[in-house]
Short mmCIF file of C-alpha atoms and ligand atoms in Angstrom, two decimals:
data_model
loop_
_atom_site.label_atom_id
_atom_site.label_comp_id
_atom_site.label_asym_id
_atom_site.label_seq_id
_atom_site.Cartn_x
_atom_site.Cartn_y
_atom_site.Cartn_z
CA MET R 14 58.71 75.93 11.30
CA THR R 15 58.58 71.99 11.09
CA GLU R 16 58.19 70.41 7.41
CA LYS R 17 55.48 67.79 8.54
CA ARG R 18 52.13 68.70 9.47
CA ILE R 19 51.21 67.72 12.89
CA SER R 20 47.95 66.03 13.93
CA ALA R 21 46.04 68.60 15.98
CA GLY R 22 43.27 67.33 18.28
CA ILE R 23 41.19 67.63 21.84
CA LEU R 24 43.18 66.81 24.66
CA GLY R 25 40.39 67.73 27.24
CA THR R 26 37.02 69.65 27.44
CA GLY R 27 35.04 71.40 30.05
CA TRP R 28 31.98 73.63 30.55
CA ALA R 29 30.21 75.86 32.89
CA VAL R 30 26.84 77.29 33.20
CA PRO R 31 25.20 79.60 35.83
CA ASP R 32 22.89 78.09 38.34
CA LYS R 33 20.07 80.41 37.85
CA VAL R 34 17.33 78.41 35.53
CA VAL R 35 14.69 80.44 33.72
CA THR R 36 11.87 78.33 32.54
CA ASN R 37 9.44 78.88 29.64
CA GLN R 38 6.81 79.39 32.39
CA ASP R 39 9.01 82.10 33.89
CA LEU R 40 9.12 83.80 30.56
CA THR R 41 5.23 84.12 30.44
CA ARG R 42 5.53 86.75 33.15
CA LEU R 43 7.60 88.95 30.94
CA VAL R 44 6.03 88.43 27.35
CA ASP R 45 3.02 87.17 25.60
CA THR R 46 4.22 83.48 25.13
CA ASN R 47 3.61 79.99 26.29
CA ASP R 48 5.61 76.75 27.07
CA ALA R 49 3.72 74.78 24.32
CA TRP R 50 4.66 77.40 21.68
CA ILE R 51 8.37 77.49 22.57
CA VAL R 52 8.78 73.94 22.91
CA GLU R 53 7.03 72.99 19.85
CA ARG R 54 8.87 75.65 17.82
CA THR R 55 12.29 75.66 19.21
CA GLY R 56 12.69 72.45 21.58
CA ILE R 57 13.83 74.91 24.36
CA ARG R 58 12.29 74.21 28.01
CA GLU R 59 14.55 76.31 30.14
CA ARG R 60 17.94 78.15 30.08
CA ARG R 61 20.63 79.50 32.44
CA VAL R 62 21.05 83.02 33.12
CA ALA R 63 24.33 84.58 34.52
CA GLU R 64 22.62 87.67 36.47
CA ASP R 65 25.69 89.54 37.84
CA MET R 66 28.33 87.14 36.49
CA PRO R 67 30.72 88.55 33.86
CA VAL R 68 31.34 85.92 30.83
CA SER R 69 35.06 85.59 32.12
CA GLU R 70 33.83 83.99 35.05
CA LEU R 71 31.88 81.14 33.09
CA ALA R 72 34.82 80.90 30.64
CA TYR R 73 37.30 80.56 33.42
CA ARG R 74 35.31 77.77 35.28
CA ALA R 75 35.09 76.00 31.85
CA ALA R 76 38.73 76.39 30.92
CA LYS R 77 39.96 75.04 34.32
CA MET R 78 37.91 71.94 33.79
CA ALA R 79 39.31 71.67 30.25
CA LEU R 80 42.86 71.95 31.64
CA ASP R 81 42.32 69.38 34.21
CA ASP R 82 40.65 66.99 31.85
CA ALA R 83 43.82 67.55 29.43
CA GLY R 84 46.15 67.13 32.24
CA THR R 85 47.58 70.59 30.91
CA ALA R 86 49.21 73.16 33.29
CA PRO R 87 48.10 76.70 32.29
CA GLU R 88 51.95 77.59 31.79
CA GLU R 89 51.94 75.05 29.07
CA LEU R 90 49.35 77.12 26.86
CA ASP R 91 50.81 78.88 23.88
CA LEU R 92 47.46 80.55 23.08
CA ILE R 93 44.17 81.33 24.44
CA ILE R 94 41.20 82.02 21.94
CA VAL R 95 37.81 83.02 23.23
CA ALA R 96 34.86 83.06 20.97
CA THR R 97 32.31 85.32 22.11
CA LEU R 98 29.82 88.01 21.26
CA THR R 99 29.35 89.24 24.94
CA PRO R 100 32.86 89.87 26.03
CA ASP R 101 33.49 91.37 29.52
CA ARG R 102 34.45 94.56 27.73
CA VAL R 103 35.36 95.63 24.05
CA ILE R 104 38.89 96.02 25.50
CA PRO R 105 40.56 94.52 26.86
CA SER R 106 39.92 90.93 25.40
CA THR R 107 38.12 88.43 27.36
CA ALA R 108 41.05 86.14 26.42
CA CYS R 109 43.40 88.40 28.09
CA VAL R 110 41.46 88.55 31.32
CA LEU R 111 41.50 84.70 31.33
CA GLN R 112 45.41 84.47 30.33
CA ASP R 113 45.84 86.48 33.78
CA ARG R 114 43.43 84.66 35.93
CA LEU R 115 44.55 81.24 34.79
CA GLY R 116 48.18 82.06 35.22
CA ALA R 117 49.03 81.20 31.67
CA THR R 118 52.33 83.14 31.61
CA ARG R 119 53.35 82.19 28.24
CA ALA R 120 50.21 82.43 26.40
CA ALA R 121 49.15 84.89 23.56
CA ALA R 122 45.54 85.64 23.91
CA PHE R 123 42.78 87.22 21.66
CA ASP R 124 39.00 86.93 21.32
CA LEU R 125 37.48 85.82 17.97
CA SER R 126 34.21 87.36 16.51
CA ALA R 127 32.13 84.84 14.54
CA ALA R 128 29.04 84.75 16.63
CA CYS R 129 27.57 81.23 17.00
CA SER R 130 30.17 79.79 14.44
CA GLY R 131 32.77 81.07 16.85
CA PHE R 132 33.91 77.84 18.41
CA ALA R 133 34.36 76.02 15.20
CA TYR R 134 36.16 79.04 13.79
CA ALA R 135 38.32 79.21 16.56
CA SER R 136 39.25 75.37 16.80
CA THR R 137 40.18 75.58 12.96
CA VAL R 138 42.57 78.72 13.76
CA ALA R 139 44.04 76.53 16.91
CA GLY R 140 44.38 73.71 14.67
CA GLN R 141 46.58 75.65 12.11
CA PHE R 142 48.99 76.81 14.86
CA ILE R 143 49.65 73.32 16.20
CA SER R 144 49.67 71.49 12.52
CA ASN R 145 52.42 73.93 11.54
CA GLY R 146 54.45 73.21 14.67
CA MET R 147 54.39 76.83 15.91
CA TYR R 148 52.35 76.20 19.02
CA ARG R 149 51.77 72.94 21.06
CA LYS R 150 48.98 73.85 23.47
CA VAL R 151 45.93 76.04 22.58
CA LEU R 152 42.76 76.67 24.77
CA VAL R 153 39.66 77.46 22.84
CA ILE R 154 36.78 78.69 24.60
CA GLY R 155 33.14 79.58 23.48
CA ALA R 156 31.52 81.66 26.21
CA GLU R 157 28.39 83.85 26.21
CA THR R 158 26.22 85.94 28.77
CA LEU R 159 23.54 86.51 25.79
CA SER R 160 20.99 87.34 28.66
CA LYS R 161 22.76 90.68 28.97
CA VAL R 162 22.19 91.66 25.27
CA VAL R 163 18.48 90.06 25.05
CA ASP R 164 15.48 92.30 24.85
CA TRP R 165 13.26 90.77 27.72
CA THR R 166 10.39 92.63 26.21
CA ASP R 167 10.77 91.01 22.87
CA ARG R 168 9.21 87.49 22.53
CA ASN R 169 10.98 86.83 19.14
CA THR R 170 14.21 86.63 20.79
CA CYS R 171 14.08 86.43 24.45
CA ILE R 172 12.82 82.83 24.55
CA LEU R 173 15.88 81.74 22.59
CA PHE R 174 18.99 82.44 24.42
CA GLY R 175 21.03 81.41 27.35
CA ASP R 176 24.44 81.75 28.97
CA GLY R 177 27.20 79.24 29.31
CA ALA R 178 30.83 78.51 28.41
CA GLY R 179 32.58 75.41 26.82
CA ALA R 180 36.19 74.90 26.63
CA ALA R 181 38.81 72.71 24.85
CA VAL R 182 42.30 72.07 25.05
CA TYR R 183 43.88 71.43 21.70
CA GLY R 184 47.39 69.87 21.08
CA PRO R 185 49.43 67.42 19.22
CA VAL R 186 47.64 63.88 19.04
CA GLU R 187 48.39 60.63 17.29
CA ASP R 188 49.01 60.84 13.51
CA GLY R 189 45.67 60.65 11.56
CA TYR R 190 43.57 61.68 14.71
CA GLY R 191 42.14 65.10 15.75
CA LEU R 192 40.94 67.83 13.27
CA LEU R 193 40.74 66.31 9.95
CA SER R 194 38.91 68.90 7.78
CA PHE R 195 37.11 72.15 8.13
CA ASP R 196 34.73 74.42 6.28
CA LEU R 197 34.39 78.22 7.13
CA GLY R 198 32.17 80.69 5.34
CA SER R 199 30.74 84.06 5.63
CA ASP R 200 28.20 86.06 3.78
CA GLY R 201 28.17 89.79 4.91
CA SER R 202 25.28 90.61 2.82
CA GLY R 203 23.09 89.03 5.58
CA ALA R 204 24.59 91.33 8.32
CA ASP R 205 21.42 92.88 9.16
CA VAL R 206 19.44 89.80 9.76
CA LEU R 207 20.89 89.09 13.05
CA ASP R 208 22.59 91.96 14.89
CA ILE R 209 22.88 94.35 17.81
CA PRO R 210 22.41 97.62 15.86
CA SER R 211 24.00 100.03 18.55
CA SER R 212 26.84 98.25 19.86
CA GLY R 213 29.98 99.78 17.87
CA SER R 214 31.17 102.55 15.78
CA LEU R 215 28.43 102.26 13.17
CA ASN R 216 25.82 103.30 15.70
CA PRO R 217 27.40 104.12 19.24
CA VAL R 218 25.35 103.68 22.31
CA THR R 219 23.49 106.93 23.08
CA ALA R 220 20.55 107.89 25.26
CA GLN R 221 18.51 107.85 22.00
CA THR R 222 19.69 104.32 20.95
CA LEU R 223 18.89 102.90 24.51
CA ALA R 224 15.65 104.54 24.24
CA GLN R 225 15.04 102.70 21.03
CA ARG R 226 16.25 99.49 22.38
CA LEU R 227 19.15 99.20 19.65
CA ASN R 228 21.45 97.95 22.21
CA PHE R 229 19.80 94.56 22.04
CA ILE R 230 19.80 91.52 19.74
CA HIS R 231 17.59 92.17 16.80
CA MET R 232 16.74 89.14 14.67
CA ASP R 233 14.76 88.44 11.40
CA GLY R 234 13.90 84.83 12.70
CA LYS R 235 12.52 83.40 9.66
CA ALA R 236 15.44 84.69 7.46
CA VAL R 237 17.95 83.10 9.86
CA PHE R 238 15.78 79.94 9.94
CA ARG R 239 15.70 79.56 6.10
CA PHE R 240 19.70 80.06 6.03
CA ALA R 241 20.26 77.74 8.73
CA VAL R 242 18.48 74.73 7.46
CA ASP R 243 20.37 74.91 4.20
CA ILE R 244 23.84 75.65 5.69
CA MET R 245 24.03 73.36 8.73
CA GLY R 246 24.05 70.10 6.54
CA LYS R 247 25.86 71.83 3.59
CA THR R 248 28.90 72.96 5.68
CA VAL R 249 29.41 69.46 6.99
CA GLU R 250 29.23 68.05 3.30
CA SER R 251 31.88 70.61 2.35
CA SER R 252 34.23 69.46 5.05
CA LEU R 253 33.45 65.91 4.16
CA ALA R 254 34.22 66.48 0.46
CA LYS R 255 37.58 67.99 1.15
CA ILE R 256 38.90 64.65 2.48
CA GLY R 257 36.86 62.36 0.42
CA MET R 258 34.77 61.12 3.18
CA GLU R 259 31.24 59.94 3.13
CA LYS R 260 28.12 60.99 5.12
CA GLU R 261 28.00 57.59 6.49
CA SER R 262 31.19 57.76 8.16
CA ILE R 263 29.94 60.45 10.89
CA ASP R 264 29.34 58.77 14.12
CA TRP R 265 28.35 62.12 15.83
CA LEU R 266 27.09 65.23 15.09
CA VAL R 267 27.67 68.23 17.44
CA PRO R 268 25.25 70.95 16.16
CA HIS R 269 24.98 74.79 17.15
CA GLN R 270 21.89 74.50 19.22
CA ALA R 271 19.59 77.11 17.92
CA ASN R 272 16.44 75.12 17.11
CA ILE R 273 15.67 71.51 17.54
CA ARG R 274 13.83 71.72 13.88
CA ILE R 275 17.22 73.12 12.46
CA ILE R 276 19.09 70.14 14.16
CA LYS R 277 16.72 67.56 12.94
CA SER R 278 16.67 68.92 9.33
CA ALA R 279 20.56 68.88 9.32
CA ALA R 280 20.59 65.39 10.75
CA LYS R 281 18.13 64.06 8.08
CA ARG R 282 20.36 65.70 5.32
CA LEU R 283 23.27 64.02 6.65
CA LYS R 284 21.37 60.57 6.94
CA LEU R 285 22.17 60.51 10.73
CA PRO R 286 19.64 59.21 13.02
CA LEU R 287 18.83 61.91 15.76
CA GLU R 288 20.27 59.89 18.52
CA LYS R 289 23.61 60.46 16.82
CA ALA R 290 23.19 64.23 17.15
CA ILE R 291 24.40 65.68 20.69
CA ILE R 292 21.32 67.58 21.77
CA ASN R 293 21.16 70.05 24.98
CA ILE R 294 18.85 72.71 23.62
CA GLU R 295 16.11 71.64 25.89
CA HIS R 296 18.08 72.75 29.16
CA TYR R 297 20.08 75.68 27.85
CA GLY R 298 18.54 77.21 24.78
CA ASN R 299 21.10 79.00 22.27
CA MET R 300 24.21 79.77 23.88
CA SER R 301 25.69 81.14 20.70
CA ALA R 302 29.50 80.38 20.62
CA ALA R 303 29.18 78.35 24.03
CA SER R 304 26.45 75.97 22.37
CA ILE R 305 28.94 73.45 20.55
CA PRO R 306 31.60 73.16 23.16
CA VAL R 307 29.08 72.80 25.94
CA ALA R 308 27.46 69.90 24.11
CA LEU R 309 30.79 68.54 23.11
CA ALA R 310 31.96 68.59 26.69
CA GLU R 311 28.91 67.22 28.25
CA ALA R 312 29.10 64.32 25.74
CA ALA R 313 32.80 63.78 26.07
CA HIS R 314 32.40 63.50 30.03
CA ALA R 315 29.44 61.34 29.72
CA HIS R 316 31.63 58.97 27.90
CA ARG R 317 29.71 59.04 24.71
CA PHE R 318 32.64 59.09 22.33
CA LYS R 319 35.22 56.49 21.82
CA LYS R 320 38.63 56.67 20.37
CA GLY R 321 38.42 56.80 16.60
CA ASP R 322 34.84 58.25 16.44
CA ILE R 323 34.13 60.67 13.53
CA ILE R 324 32.53 63.93 15.05
CA ALA R 325 31.20 66.70 13.02
CA LEU R 326 30.85 70.24 14.54
CA ALA R 327 28.65 72.43 12.66
CA GLY R 328 27.67 75.92 13.43
CA PHE R 329 25.95 79.10 11.83
CA GLY R 330 25.10 82.48 12.99
CA ALA R 331 25.44 86.17 12.74
CA GLY R 332 27.51 87.57 9.80
CA LEU R 333 26.22 85.74 8.34
CA THR R 334 28.85 82.97 9.16
CA TRP R 335 29.08 79.25 9.17
CA ALA R 336 31.56 76.62 10.16
CA SER R 337 32.24 73.06 10.49
CA CYS R 338 34.96 70.85 11.76
CA ILE R 339 35.57 66.98 11.13
CA VAL R 340 37.30 65.62 14.27
CA LYS R 341 38.70 61.93 14.73
CA TRP R 342 38.40 61.48 18.43
CA ALA R 343 41.63 60.98 19.82
CA LYS R 344 41.29 60.54 23.38
CA GLU R 345 41.08 57.21 25.13
CA ASP R 346 37.99 56.89 27.37
O1 UT7 H 420 22.12 81.29 16.57
C1 UT7 H 420 21.34 81.81 15.49
C2 UT7 H 420 20.36 82.46 16.09
N1 UT7 H 420 18.82 82.45 15.63
C3 UT7 H 420 18.12 81.40 15.00
O2 UT7 H 420 18.68 80.41 14.74
C4 UT7 H 420 16.79 81.59 15.08
C5 UT7 H 420 16.36 80.87 13.70
N2 UT7 H 420 14.78 81.17 13.65
C6 UT7 H 420 13.91 80.40 14.51
O3 UT7 H 420 14.39 79.59 15.16
C7 UT7 H 420 12.52 80.64 14.49
O4 UT7 H 420 12.26 81.42 12.95
C8 UT7 H 420 12.07 81.14 15.67
C9 UT7 H 420 11.83 79.99 16.91
C10 UT7 H 420 12.67 82.44 15.97
C11 UT7 H 420 10.49 81.72 15.08
O5 UT7 H 420 9.74 80.40 14.82
P1 UT7 H 420 8.77 80.56 13.53
O6 UT7 H 420 8.20 79.22 13.38
O7 UT7 H 420 9.67 81.05 12.49
O8 UT7 H 420 7.82 81.38 14.04
P2 UT7 H 420 7.24 82.78 13.47
O9 UT7 H 420 8.05 83.73 13.60
O10 UT7 H 420 6.78 82.44 12.13
O11 UT7 H 420 5.89 82.93 14.40
C12 UT7 H 420 4.77 82.29 14.08
C13 UT7 H 420 3.53 82.90 14.87
C14 UT7 H 420 3.45 84.37 14.79
O12 UT7 H 420 1.89 84.76 15.08
P3 UT7 H 420 1.13 85.00 13.91
O13 UT7 H 420 1.77 86.01 13.09
O14 UT7 H 420 1.22 83.45 12.90
O15 UT7 H 420 -0.25 85.35 14.36
C15 UT7 H 420 4.40 85.05 15.89
O16 UT7 H 420 3.89 86.30 16.26
O17 UT7 H 420 4.12 82.78 16.37
C16 UT7 H 420 3.99 84.07 17.00
N3 UT7 H 420 5.15 84.11 17.95
C17 UT7 H 420 5.06 83.78 19.00
N4 UT7 H 420 4.01 83.19 19.87
C18 UT7 H 420 4.14 82.87 21.31
C19 UT7 H 420 6.55 84.53 17.73
N5 UT7 H 420 7.21 84.30 18.88
C20 UT7 H 420 6.26 83.88 19.81
C21 UT7 H 420 6.40 83.50 21.20
N6 UT7 H 420 5.47 82.87 21.88
N7 UT7 H 420 7.57 83.72 21.76
#
């Protein structure tokens, strides 16, 4: 292990979404809802649905794009972390599936479970390995096919979620750039507020749990909303406080895309004009662990960030969990 901490930052980004678009209008054929309600209460107009595609396919496409963008060969990767709540299978990890498909012959691989906070959690983990000098190149992916765990007869949830994947290659960057700070948190007392009740050893899938539709996402939307409006701004404030940075220093907020009202409230608390928040919820809905990296990658490839910009990534989700990272953008445009 080296003595000096190495600055770890983003070398390249990528994203992928399925082609199939499901509009709010399409959903009115499945549940009692309407476009006006969904747009006003959530900001969502449409979402992507993977249909037959497994999550590893979306993750693979996002990863390839990020590796190309970073100029990194798969053989250079030391580690692959996939943040997901919709893996291909419980075992093997989706990260292992990717390791093989990418030809990342030297890489260790594991999945990380922190729901919608997963990408910020995984980015923080990647940063530790690079900063202590043990690893040089880490691929972090947030990927979801939530359409496969959503109850398409439940209007409280099916309007919200979508499928996609975003990826970032982390590696050593110029001193003082990259990941500057982070805040990770959990409150397991809120475990039942947002869960898939029959999905593991607590309540294994049986004919009965399937009949009760317990293999789908269940959510107390109001409880999650209350938690989210408080935590999203608060976690960024905690990350900033650790490095003595003021809110005014933030150039961009890349928030978890759960609800436009939650994003607006976080931006207000951080005294950030809404134009400084990267928002794509209108087109993709809530892609859980993929929300932040897809927004980040789209913005990066649209040349919205310049070297030295201070970017706050902020997420919250099932667990309950929350996470934020402060990143000083290290890439030359
Ligand atoms: O990644 C984290 C995951 N989850 C979240 O972040 C979700 C956080 N929560 C939310 O975003 C919001 O709570 C929702 C968007 C889920 C719901 O919005 P809300 O403003 O909290 O609505 P509500 O649940 O209080 O429902 C208001 C009304 C109810 O009717 P009544 O009782 O007032 O007559 C609902 O039955 O709207 C009705 N409603 C709907 N109407 C049309 C609920 N869902 C729908 C729907 N279409 N899809």
